[in-house]
Short mmCIF file of C-alpha atoms in Angstrom, two decimals:
data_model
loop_
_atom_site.label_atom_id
_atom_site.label_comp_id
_atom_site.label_asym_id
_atom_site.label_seq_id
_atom_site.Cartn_x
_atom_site.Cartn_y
_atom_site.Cartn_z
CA UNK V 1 42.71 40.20 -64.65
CA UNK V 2 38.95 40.39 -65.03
CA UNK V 3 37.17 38.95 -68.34
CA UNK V 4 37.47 41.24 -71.23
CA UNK V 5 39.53 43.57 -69.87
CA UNK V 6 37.17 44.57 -67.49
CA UNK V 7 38.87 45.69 -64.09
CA UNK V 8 36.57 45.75 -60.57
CA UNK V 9 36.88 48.16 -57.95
CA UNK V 10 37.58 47.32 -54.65
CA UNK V 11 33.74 48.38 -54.01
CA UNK V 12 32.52 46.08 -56.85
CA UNK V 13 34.27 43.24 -55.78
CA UNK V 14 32.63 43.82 -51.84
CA UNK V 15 29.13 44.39 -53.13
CA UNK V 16 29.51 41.05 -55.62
CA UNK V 17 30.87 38.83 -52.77
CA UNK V 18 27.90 40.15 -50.34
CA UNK V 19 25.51 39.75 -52.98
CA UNK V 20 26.91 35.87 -53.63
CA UNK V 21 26.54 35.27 -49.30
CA UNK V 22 22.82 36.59 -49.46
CA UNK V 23 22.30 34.64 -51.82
CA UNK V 24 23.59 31.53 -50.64
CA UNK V 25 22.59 32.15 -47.15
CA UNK V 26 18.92 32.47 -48.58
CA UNK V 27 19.26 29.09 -50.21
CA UNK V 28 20.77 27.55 -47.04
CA UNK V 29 17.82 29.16 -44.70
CA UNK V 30 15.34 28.27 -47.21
CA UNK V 31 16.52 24.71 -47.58
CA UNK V 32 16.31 24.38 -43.94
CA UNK V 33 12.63 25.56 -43.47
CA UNK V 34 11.76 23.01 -45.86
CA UNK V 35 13.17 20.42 -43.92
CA UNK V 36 11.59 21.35 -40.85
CA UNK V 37 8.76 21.59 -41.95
CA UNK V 38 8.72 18.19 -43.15
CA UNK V 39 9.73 16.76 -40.13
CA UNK V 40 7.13 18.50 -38.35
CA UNK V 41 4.48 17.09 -40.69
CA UNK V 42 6.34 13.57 -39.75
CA UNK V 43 6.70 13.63 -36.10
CA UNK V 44 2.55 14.60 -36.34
CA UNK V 45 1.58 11.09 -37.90
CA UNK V 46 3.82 9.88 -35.59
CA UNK V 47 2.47 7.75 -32.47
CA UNK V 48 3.89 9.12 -29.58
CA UNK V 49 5.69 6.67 -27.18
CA UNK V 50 3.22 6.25 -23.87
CA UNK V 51 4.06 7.14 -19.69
CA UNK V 52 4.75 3.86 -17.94
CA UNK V 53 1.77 2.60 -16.59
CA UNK V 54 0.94 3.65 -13.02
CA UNK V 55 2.51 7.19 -13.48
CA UNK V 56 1.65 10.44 -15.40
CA UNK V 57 3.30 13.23 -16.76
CA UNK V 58 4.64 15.20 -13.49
CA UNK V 59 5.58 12.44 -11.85
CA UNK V 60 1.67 11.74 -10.51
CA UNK V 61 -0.02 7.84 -9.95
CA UNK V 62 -3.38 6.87 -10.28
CA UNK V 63 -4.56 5.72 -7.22
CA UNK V 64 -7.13 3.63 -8.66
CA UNK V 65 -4.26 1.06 -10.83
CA UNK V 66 -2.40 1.27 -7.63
CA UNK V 67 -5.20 -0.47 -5.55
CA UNK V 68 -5.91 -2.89 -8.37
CA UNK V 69 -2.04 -3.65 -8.22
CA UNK V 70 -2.22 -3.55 -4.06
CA UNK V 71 -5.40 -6.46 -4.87
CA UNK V 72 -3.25 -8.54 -7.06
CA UNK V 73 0.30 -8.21 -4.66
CA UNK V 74 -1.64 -9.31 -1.75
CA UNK V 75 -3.42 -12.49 -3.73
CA UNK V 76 0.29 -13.60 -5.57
CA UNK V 77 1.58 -13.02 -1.94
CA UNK V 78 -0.69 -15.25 -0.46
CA UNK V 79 -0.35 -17.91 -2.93
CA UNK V 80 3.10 -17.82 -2.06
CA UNK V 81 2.10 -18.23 1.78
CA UNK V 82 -0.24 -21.02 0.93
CA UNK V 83 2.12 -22.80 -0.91
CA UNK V 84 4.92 -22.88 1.70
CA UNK V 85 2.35 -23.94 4.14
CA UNK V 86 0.69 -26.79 2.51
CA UNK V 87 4.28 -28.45 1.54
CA UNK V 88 5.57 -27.94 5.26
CA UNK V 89 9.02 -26.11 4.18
CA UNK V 90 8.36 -23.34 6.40
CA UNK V 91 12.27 -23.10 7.52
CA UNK V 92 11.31 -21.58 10.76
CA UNK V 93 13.84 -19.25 12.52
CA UNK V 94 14.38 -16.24 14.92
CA UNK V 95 14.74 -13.08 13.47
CA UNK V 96 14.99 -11.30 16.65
CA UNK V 97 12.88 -10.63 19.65
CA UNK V 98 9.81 -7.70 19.96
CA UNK V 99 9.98 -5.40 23.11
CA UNK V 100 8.29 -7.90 24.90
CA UNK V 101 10.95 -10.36 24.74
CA UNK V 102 8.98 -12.77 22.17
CA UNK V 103 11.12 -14.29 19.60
CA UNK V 104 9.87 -12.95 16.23
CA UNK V 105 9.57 -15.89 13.70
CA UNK V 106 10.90 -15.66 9.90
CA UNK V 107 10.20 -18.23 7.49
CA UNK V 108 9.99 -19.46 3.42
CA UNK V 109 6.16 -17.82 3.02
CA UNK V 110 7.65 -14.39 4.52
CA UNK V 111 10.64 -14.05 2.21
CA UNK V 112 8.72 -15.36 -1.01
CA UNK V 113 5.41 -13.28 -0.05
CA UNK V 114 7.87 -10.36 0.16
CA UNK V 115 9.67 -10.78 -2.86
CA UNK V 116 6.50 -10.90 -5.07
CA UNK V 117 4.45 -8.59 -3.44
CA UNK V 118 7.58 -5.78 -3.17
CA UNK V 119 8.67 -6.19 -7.06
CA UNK V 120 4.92 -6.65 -8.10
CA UNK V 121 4.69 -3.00 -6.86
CA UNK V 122 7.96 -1.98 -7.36
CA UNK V 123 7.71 -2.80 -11.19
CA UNK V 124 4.05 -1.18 -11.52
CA UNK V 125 5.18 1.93 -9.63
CA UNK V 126 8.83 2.63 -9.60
CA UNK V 127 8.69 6.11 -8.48
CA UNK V 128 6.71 5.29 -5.21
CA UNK V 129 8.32 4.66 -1.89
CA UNK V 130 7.65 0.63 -0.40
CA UNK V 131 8.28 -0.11 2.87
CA UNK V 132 8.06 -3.84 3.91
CA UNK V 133 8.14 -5.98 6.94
CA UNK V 134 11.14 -7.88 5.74
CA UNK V 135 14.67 -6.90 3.95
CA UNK V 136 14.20 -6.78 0.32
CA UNK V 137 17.35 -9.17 -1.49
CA UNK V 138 18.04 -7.40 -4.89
CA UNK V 139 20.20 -10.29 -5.91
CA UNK V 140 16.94 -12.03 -5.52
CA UNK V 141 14.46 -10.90 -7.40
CA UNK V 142 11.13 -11.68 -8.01
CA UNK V 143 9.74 -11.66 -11.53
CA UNK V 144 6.30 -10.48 -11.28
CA UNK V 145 4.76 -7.93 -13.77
CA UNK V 146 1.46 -6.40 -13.84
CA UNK V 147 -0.68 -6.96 -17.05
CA UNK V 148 -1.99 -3.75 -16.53
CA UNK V 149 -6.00 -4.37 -16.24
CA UNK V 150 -7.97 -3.53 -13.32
CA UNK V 151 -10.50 -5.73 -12.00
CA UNK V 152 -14.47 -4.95 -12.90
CA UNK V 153 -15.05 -4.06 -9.48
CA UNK V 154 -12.48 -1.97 -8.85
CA UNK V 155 -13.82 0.14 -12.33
CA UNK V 156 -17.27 0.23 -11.29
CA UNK V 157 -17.04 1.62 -7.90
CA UNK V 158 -13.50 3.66 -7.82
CA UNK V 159 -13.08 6.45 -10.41
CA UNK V 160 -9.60 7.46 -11.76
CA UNK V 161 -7.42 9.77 -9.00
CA UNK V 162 -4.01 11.25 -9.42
CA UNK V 163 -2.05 12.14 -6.49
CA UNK V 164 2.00 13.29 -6.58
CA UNK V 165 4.53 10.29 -6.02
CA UNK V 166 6.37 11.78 -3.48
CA UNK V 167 3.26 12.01 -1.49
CA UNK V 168 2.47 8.18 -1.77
CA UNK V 169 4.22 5.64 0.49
CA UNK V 170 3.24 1.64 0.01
CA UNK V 171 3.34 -0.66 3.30
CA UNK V 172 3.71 -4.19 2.99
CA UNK V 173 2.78 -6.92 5.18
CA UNK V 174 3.88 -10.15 3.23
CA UNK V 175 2.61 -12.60 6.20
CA UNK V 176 0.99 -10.69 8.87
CA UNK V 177 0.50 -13.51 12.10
CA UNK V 178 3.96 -15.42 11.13
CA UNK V 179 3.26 -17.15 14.66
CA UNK V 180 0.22 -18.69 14.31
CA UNK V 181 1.29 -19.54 10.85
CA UNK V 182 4.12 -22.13 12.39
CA UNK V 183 1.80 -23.07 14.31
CA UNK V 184 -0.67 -24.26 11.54
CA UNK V 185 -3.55 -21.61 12.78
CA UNK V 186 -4.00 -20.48 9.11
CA UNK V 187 -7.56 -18.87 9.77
CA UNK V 188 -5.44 -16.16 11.68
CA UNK V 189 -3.15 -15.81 8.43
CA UNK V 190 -3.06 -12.74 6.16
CA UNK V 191 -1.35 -10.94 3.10
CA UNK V 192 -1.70 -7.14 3.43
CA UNK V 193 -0.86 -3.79 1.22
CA UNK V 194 -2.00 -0.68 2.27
CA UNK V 195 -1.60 2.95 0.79
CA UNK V 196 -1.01 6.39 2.45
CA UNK V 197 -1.04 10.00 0.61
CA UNK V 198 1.09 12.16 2.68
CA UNK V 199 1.16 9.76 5.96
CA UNK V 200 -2.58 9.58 5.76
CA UNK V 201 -4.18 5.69 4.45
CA UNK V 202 -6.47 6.22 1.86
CA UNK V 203 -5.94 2.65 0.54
CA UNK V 204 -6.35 -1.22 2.15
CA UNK V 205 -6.41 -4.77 0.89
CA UNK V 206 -6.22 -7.59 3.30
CA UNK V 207 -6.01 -11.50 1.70
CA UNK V 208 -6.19 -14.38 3.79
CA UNK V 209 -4.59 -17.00 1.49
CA UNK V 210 -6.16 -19.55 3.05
CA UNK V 211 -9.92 -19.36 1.74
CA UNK V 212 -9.04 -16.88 -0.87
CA UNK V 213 -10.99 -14.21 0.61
CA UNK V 214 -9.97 -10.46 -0.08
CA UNK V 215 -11.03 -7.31 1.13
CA UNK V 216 -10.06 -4.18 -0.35
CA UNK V 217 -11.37 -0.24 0.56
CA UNK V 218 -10.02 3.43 -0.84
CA UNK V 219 -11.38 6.11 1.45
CA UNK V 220 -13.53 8.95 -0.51
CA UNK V 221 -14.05 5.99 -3.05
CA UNK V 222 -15.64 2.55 -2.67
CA UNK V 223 -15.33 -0.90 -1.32
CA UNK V 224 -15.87 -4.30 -1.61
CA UNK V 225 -16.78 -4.63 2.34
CA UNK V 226 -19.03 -3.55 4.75
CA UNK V 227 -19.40 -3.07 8.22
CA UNK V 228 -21.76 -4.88 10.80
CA UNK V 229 -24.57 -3.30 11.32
CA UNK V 230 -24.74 -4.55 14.95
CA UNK V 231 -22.72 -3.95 18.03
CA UNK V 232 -23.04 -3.66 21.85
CA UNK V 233 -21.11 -0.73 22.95
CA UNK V 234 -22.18 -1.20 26.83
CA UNK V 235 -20.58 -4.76 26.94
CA UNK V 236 -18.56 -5.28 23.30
CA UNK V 237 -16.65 -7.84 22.14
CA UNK V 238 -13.33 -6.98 22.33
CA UNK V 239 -10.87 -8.36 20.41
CA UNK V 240 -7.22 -8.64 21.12
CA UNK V 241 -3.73 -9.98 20.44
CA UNK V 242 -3.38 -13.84 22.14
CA UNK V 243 -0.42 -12.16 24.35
CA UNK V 244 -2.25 -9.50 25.58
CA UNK V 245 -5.58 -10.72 26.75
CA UNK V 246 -4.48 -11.19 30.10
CA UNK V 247 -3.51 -7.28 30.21
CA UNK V 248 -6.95 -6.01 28.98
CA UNK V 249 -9.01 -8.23 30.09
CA UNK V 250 -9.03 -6.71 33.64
CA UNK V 251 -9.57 -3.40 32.74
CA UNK V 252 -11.95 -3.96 30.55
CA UNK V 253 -13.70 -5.57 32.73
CA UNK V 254 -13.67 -3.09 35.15
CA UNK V 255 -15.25 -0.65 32.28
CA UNK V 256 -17.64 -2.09 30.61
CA UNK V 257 -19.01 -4.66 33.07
CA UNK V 258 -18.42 -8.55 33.61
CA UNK V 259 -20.65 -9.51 30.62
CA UNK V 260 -17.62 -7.75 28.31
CA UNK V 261 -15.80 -10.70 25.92
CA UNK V 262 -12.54 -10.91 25.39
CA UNK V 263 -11.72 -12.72 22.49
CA UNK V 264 -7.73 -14.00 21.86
CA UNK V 265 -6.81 -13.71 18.39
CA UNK V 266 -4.09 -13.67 16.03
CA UNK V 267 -2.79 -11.05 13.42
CA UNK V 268 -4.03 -7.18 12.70
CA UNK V 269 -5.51 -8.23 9.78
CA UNK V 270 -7.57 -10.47 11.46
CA UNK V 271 -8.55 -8.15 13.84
CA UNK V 272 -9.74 -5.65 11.95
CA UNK V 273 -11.96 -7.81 9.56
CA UNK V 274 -14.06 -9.03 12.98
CA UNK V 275 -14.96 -5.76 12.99
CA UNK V 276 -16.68 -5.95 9.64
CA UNK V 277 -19.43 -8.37 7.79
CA UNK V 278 -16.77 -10.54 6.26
CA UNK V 279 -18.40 -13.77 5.00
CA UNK V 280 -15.95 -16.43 6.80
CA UNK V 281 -17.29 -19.16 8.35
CA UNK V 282 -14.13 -19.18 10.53
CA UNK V 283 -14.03 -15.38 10.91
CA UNK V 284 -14.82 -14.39 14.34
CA UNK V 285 -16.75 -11.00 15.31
CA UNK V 286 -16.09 -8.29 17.24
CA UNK V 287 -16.89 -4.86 18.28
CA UNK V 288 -13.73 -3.19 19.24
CA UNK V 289 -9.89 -3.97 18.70
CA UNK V 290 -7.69 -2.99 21.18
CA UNK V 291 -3.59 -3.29 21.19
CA UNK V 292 -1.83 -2.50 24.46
CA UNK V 293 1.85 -2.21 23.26
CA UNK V 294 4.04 -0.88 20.29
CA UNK V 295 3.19 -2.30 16.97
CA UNK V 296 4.77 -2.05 13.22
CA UNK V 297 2.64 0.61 11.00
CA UNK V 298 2.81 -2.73 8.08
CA UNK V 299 0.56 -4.63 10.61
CA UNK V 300 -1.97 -1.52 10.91
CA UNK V 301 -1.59 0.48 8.30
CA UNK V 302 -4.33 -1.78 5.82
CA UNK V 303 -6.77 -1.88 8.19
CA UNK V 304 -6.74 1.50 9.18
CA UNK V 305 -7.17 2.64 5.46
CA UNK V 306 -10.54 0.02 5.33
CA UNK V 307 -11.99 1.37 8.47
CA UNK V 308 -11.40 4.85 7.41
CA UNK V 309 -13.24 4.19 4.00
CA UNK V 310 -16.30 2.84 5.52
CA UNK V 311 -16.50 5.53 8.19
CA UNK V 312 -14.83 3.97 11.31
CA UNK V 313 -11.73 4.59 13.23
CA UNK V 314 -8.31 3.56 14.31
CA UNK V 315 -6.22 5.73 16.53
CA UNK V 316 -3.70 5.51 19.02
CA UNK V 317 -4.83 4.51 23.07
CA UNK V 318 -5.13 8.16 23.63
CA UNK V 319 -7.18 9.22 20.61
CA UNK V 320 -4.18 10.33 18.36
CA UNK V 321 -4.66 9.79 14.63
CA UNK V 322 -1.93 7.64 13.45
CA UNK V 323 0.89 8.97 10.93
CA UNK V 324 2.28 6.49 7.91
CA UNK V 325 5.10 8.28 7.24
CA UNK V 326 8.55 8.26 9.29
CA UNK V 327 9.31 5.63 11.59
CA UNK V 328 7.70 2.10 11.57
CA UNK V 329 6.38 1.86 14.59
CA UNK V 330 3.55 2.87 16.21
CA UNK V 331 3.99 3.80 20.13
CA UNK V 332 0.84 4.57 21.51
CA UNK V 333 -1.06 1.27 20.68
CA UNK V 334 -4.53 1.24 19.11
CA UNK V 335 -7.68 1.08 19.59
CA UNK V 336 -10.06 0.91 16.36
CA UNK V 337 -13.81 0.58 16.09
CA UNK V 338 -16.58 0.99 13.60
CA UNK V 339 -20.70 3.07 13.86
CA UNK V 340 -19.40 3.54 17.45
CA UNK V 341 -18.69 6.26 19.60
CA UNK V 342 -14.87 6.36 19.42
CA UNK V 343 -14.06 8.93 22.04
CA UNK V 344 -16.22 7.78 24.60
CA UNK V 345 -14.58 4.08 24.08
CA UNK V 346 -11.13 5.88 24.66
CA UNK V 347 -12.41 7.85 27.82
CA UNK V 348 -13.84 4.32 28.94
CA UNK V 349 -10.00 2.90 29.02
CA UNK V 350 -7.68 5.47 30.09
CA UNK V 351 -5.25 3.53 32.10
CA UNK V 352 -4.29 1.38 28.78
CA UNK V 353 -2.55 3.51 27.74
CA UNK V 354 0.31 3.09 30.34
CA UNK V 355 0.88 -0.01 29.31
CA UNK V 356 1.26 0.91 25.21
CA UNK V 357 5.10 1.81 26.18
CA UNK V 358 6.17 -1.26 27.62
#
């Protein structure tokens, strides 16, 4: 029965129940708004949490904290290489044997240059591809973290650049000249990171950890080295692996006249910085680098990128730019020079390049 007699229609009783819903539903949306808005108001005095350092939003890197990262891998490297070396626990042994039928050395500074220079980068940059010279242990990790500052000369000469991820791809040489470095030649002796943007370098550091000296270049950006400003391209220098000298000296020889040096050396790294006005008292000088047989893209790849940036050139025997993507190895050899005339140095040697397969 309904108060005081009265009785409701069926239509009374549907309009009062819809009426009750609206209203209720107007209290609910209501309530609702409110709260949204004041979370909105919230979250806008919020700080918002930052992107990892080394990456931005779309999955991009700055290429400028990745070369200040590259600078410090290569110098905690090399410590670890120096360290190894000056307490003689270099626990020498074959890792295998190059395509020449040398036995490839592996030792303490390789494994602990590796594992500081790999999770150095690895931790700065976890979205970027790494490729080393030597098997990375995960059950042996290296604690290294980057405090996230970039050096003052790295700031003043190299402005910030983005470039995707998946376009970047980090080689590592954690002890580039591992034989000479048994065999106590430590001038020969370097750490080495080098960047490439979709297989091209655009970024080098190479350490030598035994006089602390490092250079570092990023093409279409700046420096901290410079080329010689003078060479002999009628009778150059030419500098060369300590295997190989017997194999270009001939020929080169033959080119460029009698009066042409060869000089035996150890380590790309090397190399390439005799081709530039490093300040070394034990740094030897040359005018062109030439390599006869296969080599791993880690031992290149650096000084390619610093050769590029200061306008000079590394390509294969036959004049073939050089891809850093793929395989590791290089097949065609190299021949890299600096304010020369590149192609008329690789029509000079044509019949090295036979010899770059072997």
């Amino acid at each position: 029965m309904a108060p005081m007699g009265i009785r409701l229609s069926p239509l009374g009783m549907a309009v009062f129940c819809r009426w009750g819903w609206a209203s209720s539903t107007t209290s609910t949306l209501g309530f609702l708004a409110g709260r949204f808005a004041f979370f909105m108001l919230s979250e806008r005095g919020r700080p918002r949490p930052e992107a990892p350092h080394g990456s931005a939003p779309g999955g991009a890197v700055d290429l400028r904290e990745l070369l200040a990262v590259s600078v410090l891998a290569a110098v905690r490297g090399g410590e670890g290489v120096k360290r190894v070396r000056e307490g003689n626990v270099l626990n020498a042994k074959a890792k295998g044997k190059t395509r020449e039928g040398a036995e490839e050395q592996l030792t303490t500074g390789d494994l602990l240059s590796n594992r500081r220079m790999f999770y150095l980068l690895k931790g700065a940059f976890p979205a970027v591809q790494i490729n080393s010279e030597e098997r990375v242990d995960t059950a042996d990790q290296e604690t290294v973290s980057w405090d996230h500052s970039i050096p003052e000369d790295i700031k003043q000469k190299i402005q910030p650049k983005e470039v995707p991820a998946e376009s970047v791809t980090v080689w590592i040489d954690p002890l580039d000249a591992t034989q000479e470095y048994t065999e106590d030649l430590r001038q020969y002796v370097t750490t080495m990171v080098c960047v490439a943007v979709n297989g091209k370098p655009v970024i080098g550091v190479i350490h030598k950890p035994f006089s602390s000296y490092t250079a570092w270049a990023m093409v279409d950006g700046g420096s901290n080295v410079k080329a010689r400003s003078s060479y002999n391209e009628k009778t150059p220098r030419i500098i060369v692996s300590r295997s190989h000298a017997g194999k270009v000296e001939q020929v080169a020889r033959q080119t460029f006249g009698n009066k042409t040096v060869i000089i035996p050396a150890g380590g790309a790294g090397y190399k390439v910085l005799a081709l530039l006005d490093v300040p070394e008292k034990n740094q030897e000088e040359a005018d062109v680098y030439i390599h006869v047989t296969y080599i791993k893209k880690w031992d290149i790849c650096a000084g390619n990128a610093v050769l590029r940036a200061l306008g000079g050139h590394m390509t294969t025997l036959t004049g073939e730019e050089i891809s850093y993507t793929g395989s590791d190895g290089n097949e065609g050899g190299l021949i890299a020079s600096i304010n020369m005339n590149h192609k008329a140095l690789i029509e000079k040697l044509p019949d090295l390049e036979k010899t770059s397969h072997k």
